[in-house]
Amino acid sequence: MNYLAHLSLSGNNEELLLGNFIADHVKGSQLSHLSPAIVSGIRLHRMIDTFTDSHPVTALGKERLRLHVSKYAPVALDIIYDHYLAVNWHQYHKENLADFLERSYKVLDANIALMPEKTQYMYRYMRRDNWLGNYIHPEGILKALTGLSRRTRFESNLEKAFEGMMADYHLFDKEFALFFPTLQQHVAQKMTEIG
C-alpha cells in the first residue's frame, strides 16, 4: 500500500500516523531516537506491507502488471491501490477524504522536523501538489508513477503500469474491494501487538 492507505490505517493517533508515514526512510539504528508511539507507527507500516505483499488477491494484480513493469509490479500496485481507496473512500471511512487529508497534513506539518531528510524533501512536494488528493483521478496516478520512475536510479518504466491499470480498471477495482477490508481487519486485530 502507498501513502494514502498507510495514513488511513493509522487511526486517530498522531504519533502512530507520523511513524507510519516516515517508515520507508527510517533505518533500525534511528529507532532509538523516536518515541514509542512513532516506533509503533513504523512497525504498523511494515506489518501492512508484509500483509499486502503476501496476500493472494494482490498477487493477481501484480502478475498482470508484470507484463508492463516487470519486477516493479509490487511498487506500481501499491500506488494504483491508493487510487481505488480514494475513489471508494466513503466505503471505508466516515470522514470525507478532503477533511482527512487536511487533518493528516496538519499533523505532518507540525512534525516535519522529526522526519528523515528524504521524507521531508518528498513531503514538501506531496503537500504542495496534493498528491494524495489527486490520487482520486487516474491522471494523478499516472503523474505519481511517472514522477517515481524519474526519481529512480534505474530504468523502471513505472509509468507503463498506468496502461495496465486502465486496461483492467474494473478488475483492479474488484480486487481492491476484496483485499482492503481484509487489510483493515488485519490491522485492527494486530494493533495491540505493535504497541
mmCIF file with all atom_site columns, C-alpha atoms in Angstrom:
data_model
loop_
_atom_site.group_PDB
_atom_site.id
_atom_site.type_symbol
_atom_site.label_atom_id
_atom_site.label_alt_id
_atom_site.label_comp_id
_atom_site.label_asym_id
_atom_site.label_entity_id
_atom_site.label_seq_id
_atom_site.pdbx_PDB_ins_code
_atom_site.Cartn_x
_atom_site.Cartn_y
_atom_site.Cartn_z
_atom_site.occupancy
_atom_site.B_iso_or_equiv
_atom_site.pdbx_formal_charge
_atom_site.auth_seq_id
_atom_site.auth_comp_id
_atom_site.auth_asym_id
_atom_site.auth_atom_id
_atom_site.pdbx_PDB_model_num
ATOM 1   C CA . MET A 1 1   ? 0.000   0.000   0.000   1.00 0.00 ? 1   MET A CA 1
ATOM 2   C CA . ASN A 1 2   ? 1.101   3.563   -0.615  1.00 0.00 ? 2   ASN A CA 1
ATOM 3   C CA . TYR A 1 3   ? 0.926   6.741   1.473   1.00 0.00 ? 3   TYR A CA 1
ATOM 4   C CA . LEU A 1 4   ? -2.843  7.309   1.438   1.00 0.00 ? 4   LEU A CA 1
ATOM 5   C CA . ALA A 1 5   ? -3.579  3.792   2.634   1.00 0.00 ? 5   ALA A CA 1
ATOM 6   C CA . HIS A 1 6   ? -0.888  3.912   5.303   1.00 0.00 ? 6   HIS A CA 1
ATOM 7   C CA . LEU A 1 7   ? -2.225  7.178   6.686   1.00 0.00 ? 7   LEU A CA 1
ATOM 8   C CA . SER A 1 8   ? -5.810  5.928   6.575   1.00 0.00 ? 8   SER A CA 1
ATOM 9   C CA . LEU A 1 9   ? -4.911  2.840   8.603   1.00 0.00 ? 9   LEU A CA 1
ATOM 10  C CA . SER A 1 10  ? -3.272  4.838   11.405  1.00 0.00 ? 10  SER A CA 1
ATOM 11  C CA . GLY A 1 11  ? -6.443  5.690   13.291  1.00 0.00 ? 11  GLY A CA 1
ATOM 12  C CA . ASN A 1 12  ? -6.503  8.925   15.274  1.00 0.00 ? 12  ASN A CA 1
ATOM 13  C CA . ASN A 1 13  ? -3.116  8.595   16.970  1.00 0.00 ? 13  ASN A CA 1
ATOM 14  C CA . GLU A 1 14  ? -0.917  11.386  15.589  1.00 0.00 ? 14  GLU A CA 1
ATOM 15  C CA . GLU A 1 15  ? 2.414   9.780   16.509  1.00 0.00 ? 15  GLU A CA 1
ATOM 16  C CA . LEU A 1 16  ? 1.294   6.466   15.029  1.00 0.00 ? 16  LEU A CA 1
ATOM 17  C CA . LEU A 1 17  ? 0.353   8.320   11.837  1.00 0.00 ? 17  LEU A CA 1
ATOM 18  C CA . LEU A 1 18  ? 3.746   10.029  11.721  1.00 0.00 ? 18  LEU A CA 1
ATOM 19  C CA . GLY A 1 19  ? 5.616   6.746   12.209  1.00 0.00 ? 19  GLY A CA 1
ATOM 20  C CA . ASN A 1 20  ? 3.524   5.030   9.559   1.00 0.00 ? 20  ASN A CA 1
ATOM 21  C CA . PHE A 1 21  ? 4.284   7.891   7.153   1.00 0.00 ? 21  PHE A CA 1
ATOM 22  C CA . ILE A 1 22  ? 8.073   8.013   7.657   1.00 0.00 ? 22  ILE A CA 1
ATOM 23  C CA . ALA A 1 23  ? 8.741   4.267   7.923   1.00 0.00 ? 23  ALA A CA 1
ATOM 24  C CA . ASP A 1 24  ? 10.250  3.780   4.459   1.00 0.00 ? 24  ASP A CA 1
ATOM 25  C CA . HIS A 1 25  ? 13.087  6.191   5.274   1.00 0.00 ? 25  HIS A CA 1
ATOM 26  C CA . VAL A 1 26  ? 13.868  5.069   8.840   1.00 0.00 ? 26  VAL A CA 1
ATOM 27  C CA . LYS A 1 27  ? 16.719  2.659   9.498   1.00 0.00 ? 27  LYS A CA 1
ATOM 28  C CA . GLY A 1 28  ? 16.874  0.393   12.528  1.00 0.00 ? 28  GLY A CA 1
ATOM 29  C CA . SER A 1 29  ? 19.603  2.465   14.180  1.00 0.00 ? 29  SER A CA 1
ATOM 30  C CA . GLN A 1 30  ? 17.356  5.540   14.116  1.00 0.00 ? 30  GLN A CA 1
ATOM 31  C CA . LEU A 1 31  ? 14.548  3.944   16.124  1.00 0.00 ? 31  LEU A CA 1
ATOM 32  C CA . SER A 1 32  ? 16.135  4.723   19.493  1.00 0.00 ? 32  SER A CA 1
ATOM 33  C CA . HIS A 1 33  ? 15.708  8.460   18.869  1.00 0.00 ? 33  HIS A CA 1
ATOM 34  C CA . LEU A 1 34  ? 11.950  8.217   18.346  1.00 0.00 ? 34  LEU A CA 1
ATOM 35  C CA . SER A 1 35  ? 9.048   7.985   20.774  1.00 0.00 ? 35  SER A CA 1
ATOM 36  C CA . PRO A 1 36  ? 7.475   4.560   21.405  1.00 0.00 ? 36  PRO A CA 1
ATOM 37  C CA . ALA A 1 37  ? 4.295   5.624   19.571  1.00 0.00 ? 37  ALA A CA 1
ATOM 38  C CA . ILE A 1 38  ? 6.241   6.690   16.463  1.00 0.00 ? 38  ILE A CA 1
ATOM 39  C CA . VAL A 1 39  ? 8.138   3.389   16.549  1.00 0.00 ? 39  VAL A CA 1
ATOM 40  C CA . SER A 1 40  ? 4.771   1.613   16.768  1.00 0.00 ? 40  SER A CA 1
ATOM 41  C CA . GLY A 1 41  ? 3.715   3.506   13.641  1.00 0.00 ? 41  GLY A CA 1
ATOM 42  C CA . ILE A 1 42  ? 6.834   2.268   11.845  1.00 0.00 ? 42  ILE A CA 1
ATOM 43  C CA . ARG A 1 43  ? 6.029   -1.289  12.929  1.00 0.00 ? 43  ARG A CA 1
ATOM 44  C CA . LEU A 1 44  ? 2.458   -0.816  11.731  1.00 0.00 ? 44  LEU A CA 1
ATOM 45  C CA . HIS A 1 45  ? 3.730   0.325   8.321   1.00 0.00 ? 45  HIS A CA 1
ATOM 46  C CA . ARG A 1 46  ? 5.931   -2.743  7.969   1.00 0.00 ? 46  ARG A CA 1
ATOM 47  C CA . MET A 1 47  ? 3.159   -5.066  9.089   1.00 0.00 ? 47  MET A CA 1
ATOM 48  C CA . ILE A 1 48  ? 0.831   -3.548  6.461   1.00 0.00 ? 48  ILE A CA 1
ATOM 49  C CA . ASP A 1 49  ? 3.485   -4.035  3.778   1.00 0.00 ? 49  ASP A CA 1
ATOM 50  C CA . THR A 1 50  ? 4.095   -7.665  4.764   1.00 0.00 ? 50  THR A CA 1
ATOM 51  C CA . PHE A 1 51  ? 0.381   -8.487  4.753   1.00 0.00 ? 51  PHE A CA 1
ATOM 52  C CA . THR A 1 52  ? -0.137  -6.745  1.404   1.00 0.00 ? 52  THR A CA 1
ATOM 53  C CA . ASP A 1 53  ? 2.876   -8.364  -0.255  1.00 0.00 ? 53  ASP A CA 1
ATOM 54  C CA . SER A 1 54  ? 1.766   -11.864 0.726   1.00 0.00 ? 54  SER A CA 1
ATOM 55  C CA . HIS A 1 55  ? -1.969  -11.579 0.050   1.00 0.00 ? 55  HIS A CA 1
ATOM 56  C CA . PRO A 1 56  ? -3.357  -13.838 -2.724  1.00 0.00 ? 56  PRO A CA 1
ATOM 57  C CA . VAL A 1 57  ? -5.554  -11.066 -4.163  1.00 0.00 ? 57  VAL A CA 1
ATOM 58  C CA . THR A 1 58  ? -2.660  -8.628  -4.578  1.00 0.00 ? 58  THR A CA 1
ATOM 59  C CA . ALA A 1 59  ? -0.714  -11.410 -6.293  1.00 0.00 ? 59  ALA A CA 1
ATOM 60  C CA . LEU A 1 60  ? -3.273  -11.324 -9.121  1.00 0.00 ? 60  LEU A CA 1
ATOM 61  C CA . GLY A 1 61  ? -2.801  -7.616  -9.798  1.00 0.00 ? 61  GLY A CA 1
ATOM 62  C CA . LYS A 1 62  ? 0.980   -7.845  -9.561  1.00 0.00 ? 62  LYS A CA 1
ATOM 63  C CA . GLU A 1 63  ? 1.002   -10.662 -12.091 1.00 0.00 ? 63  GLU A CA 1
ATOM 64  C CA . ARG A 1 64  ? -0.928  -8.558  -14.622 1.00 0.00 ? 64  ARG A CA 1
ATOM 65  C CA . LEU A 1 65  ? 1.287   -5.529  -14.005 1.00 0.00 ? 65  LEU A CA 1
ATOM 66  C CA . ARG A 1 66  ? 4.455   -7.595  -14.568 1.00 0.00 ? 66  ARG A CA 1
ATOM 67  C CA . LEU A 1 67  ? 3.607   -7.520  -18.276 1.00 0.00 ? 67  LEU A CA 1
ATOM 68  C CA . HIS A 1 68  ? 4.140   -3.744  -18.144 1.00 0.00 ? 68  HIS A CA 1
ATOM 69  C CA . VAL A 1 69  ? 6.767   -3.127  -15.453 1.00 0.00 ? 69  VAL A CA 1
ATOM 70  C CA . SER A 1 70  ? 8.381   -6.486  -14.737 1.00 0.00 ? 70  SER A CA 1
ATOM 71  C CA . LYS A 1 71  ? 9.795   -6.741  -11.196 1.00 0.00 ? 71  LYS A CA 1
ATOM 72  C CA . TYR A 1 72  ? 8.463   -3.302  -10.226 1.00 0.00 ? 72  TYR A CA 1
ATOM 73  C CA . ALA A 1 73  ? 4.859   -4.546  -10.288 1.00 0.00 ? 73  ALA A CA 1
ATOM 74  C CA . PRO A 1 74  ? 4.524   -4.537  -6.463  1.00 0.00 ? 74  PRO A CA 1
ATOM 75  C CA . VAL A 1 75  ? 5.554   -0.859  -6.306  1.00 0.00 ? 75  VAL A CA 1
ATOM 76  C CA . ALA A 1 76  ? 3.126   0.030   -9.085  1.00 0.00 ? 76  ALA A CA 1
ATOM 77  C CA . LEU A 1 77  ? 0.264   -1.868  -7.450  1.00 0.00 ? 77  LEU A CA 1
ATOM 78  C CA . ASP A 1 78  ? 0.783   -0.032  -4.160  1.00 0.00 ? 78  ASP A CA 1
ATOM 79  C CA . ILE A 1 79  ? 0.311   3.297   -5.937  1.00 0.00 ? 79  ILE A CA 1
ATOM 80  C CA . ILE A 1 80  ? -2.603  2.050   -8.053  1.00 0.00 ? 80  ILE A CA 1
ATOM 81  C CA . TYR A 1 81  ? -4.426  0.757   -4.975  1.00 0.00 ? 81  TYR A CA 1
ATOM 82  C CA . ASP A 1 82  ? -4.303  4.255   -3.479  1.00 0.00 ? 82  ASP A CA 1
ATOM 83  C CA . HIS A 1 83  ? -6.447  5.364   -6.439  1.00 0.00 ? 83  HIS A CA 1
ATOM 84  C CA . TYR A 1 84  ? -9.122  2.813   -5.614  1.00 0.00 ? 84  TYR A CA 1
ATOM 85  C CA . LEU A 1 85  ? -9.001  3.779   -1.948  1.00 0.00 ? 85  LEU A CA 1
ATOM 86  C CA . ALA A 1 86  ? -9.509  7.447   -2.873  1.00 0.00 ? 86  ALA A CA 1
ATOM 87  C CA . VAL A 1 87  ? -12.340 6.676   -5.313  1.00 0.00 ? 87  VAL A CA 1
ATOM 88  C CA . ASN A 1 88  ? -14.121 4.429   -2.811  1.00 0.00 ? 88  ASN A CA 1
ATOM 89  C CA . TRP A 1 89  ? -13.123 6.373   0.306   1.00 0.00 ? 89  TRP A CA 1
ATOM 90  C CA . HIS A 1 90  ? -16.709 6.715   1.573   1.00 0.00 ? 90  HIS A CA 1
ATOM 91  C CA . GLN A 1 91  ? -16.994 2.917   1.805   1.00 0.00 ? 91  GLN A CA 1
ATOM 92  C CA . TYR A 1 92  ? -14.130 2.688   4.286   1.00 0.00 ? 92  TYR A CA 1
ATOM 93  C CA . HIS A 1 93  ? -14.228 5.952   6.264   1.00 0.00 ? 93  HIS A CA 1
ATOM 94  C CA . LYS A 1 94  ? -16.844 8.182   7.861   1.00 0.00 ? 94  LYS A CA 1
ATOM 95  C CA . GLU A 1 95  ? -14.699 11.306  7.491   1.00 0.00 ? 95  GLU A CA 1
ATOM 96  C CA . ASN A 1 96  ? -14.587 12.667  3.933   1.00 0.00 ? 96  ASN A CA 1
ATOM 97  C CA . LEU A 1 97  ? -11.302 12.473  2.054   1.00 0.00 ? 97  LEU A CA 1
ATOM 98  C CA . ALA A 1 98  ? -10.613 16.219  1.899   1.00 0.00 ? 98  ALA A CA 1
ATOM 99  C CA . ASP A 1 99  ? -11.090 16.612  5.673   1.00 0.00 ? 99  ASP A CA 1
ATOM 100 C CA . PHE A 1 100 ? -8.957  13.546  6.373   1.00 0.00 ? 100 PHE A CA 1
ATOM 101 C CA . LEU A 1 101 ? -6.140  14.865  4.200   1.00 0.00 ? 101 LEU A CA 1
ATOM 102 C CA . GLU A 1 102 ? -6.263  18.314  5.786   1.00 0.00 ? 102 GLU A CA 1
ATOM 103 C CA . ARG A 1 103 ? -6.094  16.775  9.270   1.00 0.00 ? 103 ARG A CA 1
ATOM 104 C CA . SER A 1 104 ? -3.239  14.471  8.231   1.00 0.00 ? 104 SER A CA 1
ATOM 105 C CA . TYR A 1 105 ? -1.291  17.298  6.581   1.00 0.00 ? 105 TYR A CA 1
ATOM 106 C CA . LYS A 1 106 ? -1.614  19.383  9.768   1.00 0.00 ? 106 LYS A CA 1
ATOM 107 C CA . VAL A 1 107 ? -0.137  16.540  11.822  1.00 0.00 ? 107 VAL A CA 1
ATOM 108 C CA . LEU A 1 108 ? 2.700   16.055  9.336   1.00 0.00 ? 108 LEU A CA 1
ATOM 109 C CA . ASP A 1 109 ? 3.343   19.816  9.064   1.00 0.00 ? 109 ASP A CA 1
ATOM 110 C CA . ALA A 1 110 ? 3.665   20.055  12.853  1.00 0.00 ? 110 ALA A CA 1
ATOM 111 C CA . ASN A 1 111 ? 6.156   17.169  12.923  1.00 0.00 ? 111 ASN A CA 1
ATOM 112 C CA . ILE A 1 112 ? 8.251   17.808  9.834   1.00 0.00 ? 112 ILE A CA 1
ATOM 113 C CA . ALA A 1 113 ? 11.379  18.292  11.958  1.00 0.00 ? 113 ALA A CA 1
ATOM 114 C CA . LEU A 1 114 ? 11.083  14.673  13.144  1.00 0.00 ? 114 LEU A CA 1
ATOM 115 C CA . MET A 1 115 ? 11.010  13.307  9.601   1.00 0.00 ? 115 MET A CA 1
ATOM 116 C CA . PRO A 1 116 ? 14.135  11.895  7.959   1.00 0.00 ? 116 PRO A CA 1
ATOM 117 C CA . GLU A 1 117 ? 15.608  14.280  5.400   1.00 0.00 ? 117 GLU A CA 1
ATOM 118 C CA . LYS A 1 118 ? 14.396  12.204  2.424   1.00 0.00 ? 118 LYS A CA 1
ATOM 119 C CA . THR A 1 119 ? 10.861  12.194  3.805   1.00 0.00 ? 119 THR A CA 1
ATOM 120 C CA . GLN A 1 120 ? 10.931  15.965  4.419   1.00 0.00 ? 120 GLN A CA 1
ATOM 121 C CA . TYR A 1 121 ? 12.028  16.571  0.840   1.00 0.00 ? 121 TYR A CA 1
ATOM 122 C CA . MET A 1 122 ? 9.331   14.322  -0.622  1.00 0.00 ? 122 MET A CA 1
ATOM 123 C CA . TYR A 1 123 ? 6.628   15.574  1.750   1.00 0.00 ? 123 TYR A CA 1
ATOM 124 C CA . ARG A 1 124 ? 7.069   19.214  0.733   1.00 0.00 ? 124 ARG A CA 1
ATOM 125 C CA . TYR A 1 125 ? 6.163   18.300  -2.854  1.00 0.00 ? 125 TYR A CA 1
ATOM 126 C CA . MET A 1 126 ? 3.398   15.934  -1.757  1.00 0.00 ? 126 MET A CA 1
ATOM 127 C CA . ARG A 1 127 ? 1.792   18.667  0.345   1.00 0.00 ? 127 ARG A CA 1
ATOM 128 C CA . ARG A 1 128 ? 2.266   21.449  -2.187  1.00 0.00 ? 128 ARG A CA 1
ATOM 129 C CA . ASP A 1 129 ? 0.818   19.464  -5.089  1.00 0.00 ? 129 ASP A CA 1
ATOM 130 C CA . ASN A 1 130 ? -1.704  17.474  -3.013  1.00 0.00 ? 130 ASN A CA 1
ATOM 131 C CA . TRP A 1 131 ? -0.567  14.136  -4.412  1.00 0.00 ? 131 TRP A CA 1
ATOM 132 C CA . LEU A 1 132 ? -2.880  12.181  -2.148  1.00 0.00 ? 132 LEU A CA 1
ATOM 133 C CA . GLY A 1 133 ? -5.975  14.183  -3.058  1.00 0.00 ? 133 GLY A CA 1
ATOM 134 C CA . ASN A 1 134 ? -5.141  13.832  -6.731  1.00 0.00 ? 134 ASN A CA 1
ATOM 135 C CA . TYR A 1 135 ? -4.994  10.037  -6.460  1.00 0.00 ? 135 TYR A CA 1
ATOM 136 C CA . ILE A 1 136 ? -8.770  10.103  -6.921  1.00 0.00 ? 136 ILE A CA 1
ATOM 137 C CA . HIS A 1 137 ? -8.158  10.877  -10.617 1.00 0.00 ? 137 HIS A CA 1
ATOM 138 C CA . PRO A 1 138 ? -6.473  8.315   -12.895 1.00 0.00 ? 138 PRO A CA 1
ATOM 139 C CA . GLU A 1 139 ? -4.245  11.149  -14.155 1.00 0.00 ? 139 GLU A CA 1
ATOM 140 C CA . GLY A 1 140 ? -2.994  11.627  -10.584 1.00 0.00 ? 140 GLY A CA 1
ATOM 141 C CA . ILE A 1 141 ? -1.815  8.017   -10.576 1.00 0.00 ? 141 ILE A CA 1
ATOM 142 C CA . LEU A 1 142 ? -0.104  8.460   -13.938 1.00 0.00 ? 142 LEU A CA 1
ATOM 143 C CA . LYS A 1 143 ? 1.668   11.528  -12.558 1.00 0.00 ? 143 LYS A CA 1
ATOM 144 C CA . ALA A 1 144 ? 2.734   9.618   -9.429  1.00 0.00 ? 144 ALA A CA 1
ATOM 145 C CA . LEU A 1 145 ? 4.049   6.666   -11.435 1.00 0.00 ? 145 LEU A CA 1
ATOM 146 C CA . THR A 1 146 ? 5.864   8.956   -13.874 1.00 0.00 ? 146 THR A CA 1
ATOM 147 C CA . GLY A 1 147 ? 7.399   11.001  -11.073 1.00 0.00 ? 147 GLY A CA 1
ATOM 148 C CA . LEU A 1 148 ? 8.599   7.908   -9.237  1.00 0.00 ? 148 LEU A CA 1
ATOM 149 C CA . SER A 1 149 ? 10.013  6.489   -12.464 1.00 0.00 ? 149 SER A CA 1
ATOM 150 C CA . ARG A 1 150 ? 12.028  9.691   -12.990 1.00 0.00 ? 150 ARG A CA 1
ATOM 151 C CA . ARG A 1 151 ? 13.372  9.594   -9.434  1.00 0.00 ? 151 ARG A CA 1
ATOM 152 C CA . THR A 1 152 ? 14.637  6.016   -9.563  1.00 0.00 ? 152 THR A CA 1
ATOM 153 C CA . ARG A 1 153 ? 18.332  5.469   -10.214 1.00 0.00 ? 153 ARG A CA 1
ATOM 154 C CA . PHE A 1 154 ? 17.466  2.692   -12.636 1.00 0.00 ? 154 PHE A CA 1
ATOM 155 C CA . GLU A 1 155 ? 15.136  2.315   -15.599 1.00 0.00 ? 155 GLU A CA 1
ATOM 156 C CA . SER A 1 156 ? 11.886  1.129   -14.028 1.00 0.00 ? 156 SER A CA 1
ATOM 157 C CA . ASN A 1 157 ? 9.371   2.399   -16.614 1.00 0.00 ? 157 ASN A CA 1
ATOM 158 C CA . LEU A 1 158 ? 6.816   2.584   -13.806 1.00 0.00 ? 158 LEU A CA 1
ATOM 159 C CA . GLU A 1 159 ? 4.641   4.918   -15.852 1.00 0.00 ? 159 GLU A CA 1
ATOM 160 C CA . LYS A 1 160 ? 3.831   1.949   -18.107 1.00 0.00 ? 160 LYS A CA 1
ATOM 161 C CA . ALA A 1 161 ? 1.862   0.414   -15.243 1.00 0.00 ? 161 ALA A CA 1
ATOM 162 C CA . PHE A 1 162 ? -0.794  3.013   -15.972 1.00 0.00 ? 162 PHE A CA 1
ATOM 163 C CA . GLU A 1 163 ? -1.603  1.214   -19.235 1.00 0.00 ? 163 GLU A CA 1
ATOM 164 C CA . GLY A 1 164 ? -2.152  -1.981  -17.265 1.00 0.00 ? 164 GLY A CA 1
ATOM 165 C CA . MET A 1 165 ? -4.336  -0.195  -14.741 1.00 0.00 ? 165 MET A CA 1
ATOM 166 C CA . MET A 1 166 ? -6.542  1.325   -17.410 1.00 0.00 ? 166 MET A CA 1
ATOM 167 C CA . ALA A 1 167 ? -6.747  -1.912  -19.424 1.00 0.00 ? 167 ALA A CA 1
ATOM 168 C CA . ASP A 1 168 ? -8.095  -3.787  -16.387 1.00 0.00 ? 168 ASP A CA 1
ATOM 169 C CA . TYR A 1 169 ? -9.570  -0.844  -14.496 1.00 0.00 ? 169 TYR A CA 1
ATOM 170 C CA . HIS A 1 170 ? -12.680 -2.616  -13.196 1.00 0.00 ? 170 HIS A CA 1
ATOM 171 C CA . LEU A 1 171 ? -10.792 -5.789  -12.369 1.00 0.00 ? 171 LEU A CA 1
ATOM 172 C CA . PHE A 1 172 ? -8.341  -3.882  -10.169 1.00 0.00 ? 172 PHE A CA 1
ATOM 173 C CA . ASP A 1 173 ? -11.328 -2.160  -8.537  1.00 0.00 ? 173 ASP A CA 1
ATOM 174 C CA . LYS A 1 174 ? -12.985 -5.505  -7.817  1.00 0.00 ? 174 LYS A CA 1
ATOM 175 C CA . GLU A 1 175 ? -9.773  -6.958  -6.388  1.00 0.00 ? 175 GLU A CA 1
ATOM 176 C CA . PHE A 1 176 ? -9.192  -3.912  -4.213  1.00 0.00 ? 176 PHE A CA 1
ATOM 177 C CA . ALA A 1 177 ? -12.732 -4.261  -2.833  1.00 0.00 ? 177 ALA A CA 1
ATOM 178 C CA . LEU A 1 178 ? -11.899 -7.849  -1.867  1.00 0.00 ? 178 LEU A CA 1
ATOM 179 C CA . PHE A 1 179 ? -8.490  -7.040  -0.435  1.00 0.00 ? 179 PHE A CA 1
ATOM 180 C CA . PHE A 1 180 ? -8.803  -3.777  1.517   1.00 0.00 ? 180 PHE A CA 1
ATOM 181 C CA . PRO A 1 181 ? -11.398 -4.913  4.085   1.00 0.00 ? 181 PRO A CA 1
ATOM 182 C CA . THR A 1 182 ? -9.142  -7.875  4.920   1.00 0.00 ? 182 THR A CA 1
ATOM 183 C CA . LEU A 1 183 ? -6.269  -5.456  5.462   1.00 0.00 ? 183 LEU A CA 1
ATOM 184 C CA . GLN A 1 184 ? -8.409  -3.237  7.694   1.00 0.00 ? 184 GLN A CA 1
ATOM 185 C CA . GLN A 1 185 ? -9.440  -6.278  9.723   1.00 0.00 ? 185 GLN A CA 1
ATOM 186 C CA . HIS A 1 186 ? -5.838  -7.492  9.981   1.00 0.00 ? 186 HIS A CA 1
ATOM 187 C CA . VAL A 1 187 ? -4.670  -4.072  11.196  1.00 0.00 ? 187 VAL A CA 1
ATOM 188 C CA . ALA A 1 188 ? -7.448  -3.929  13.786  1.00 0.00 ? 188 ALA A CA 1
ATOM 189 C CA . GLN A 1 189 ? -6.505  -7.399  15.095  1.00 0.00 ? 189 GLN A CA 1
ATOM 190 C CA . LYS A 1 190 ? -2.765  -6.712  15.156  1.00 0.00 ? 190 LYS A CA 1
ATOM 191 C CA . MET A 1 191 ? -2.836  -3.171  16.565  1.00 0.00 ? 191 MET A CA 1
ATOM 192 C CA . THR A 1 192 ? -2.237  -4.444  20.111  1.00 0.00 ? 192 THR A CA 1
ATOM 193 C CA . GLU A 1 193 ? 0.839   -6.426  19.007  1.00 0.00 ? 193 GLU A CA 1
ATOM 194 C CA . ILE A 1 194 ? 2.750   -3.433  17.630  1.00 0.00 ? 194 ILE A CA 1
ATOM 195 C CA . GLY A 1 195 ? 2.385   -1.222  20.698  1.00 0.00 ? 195 GLY A CA 1
#
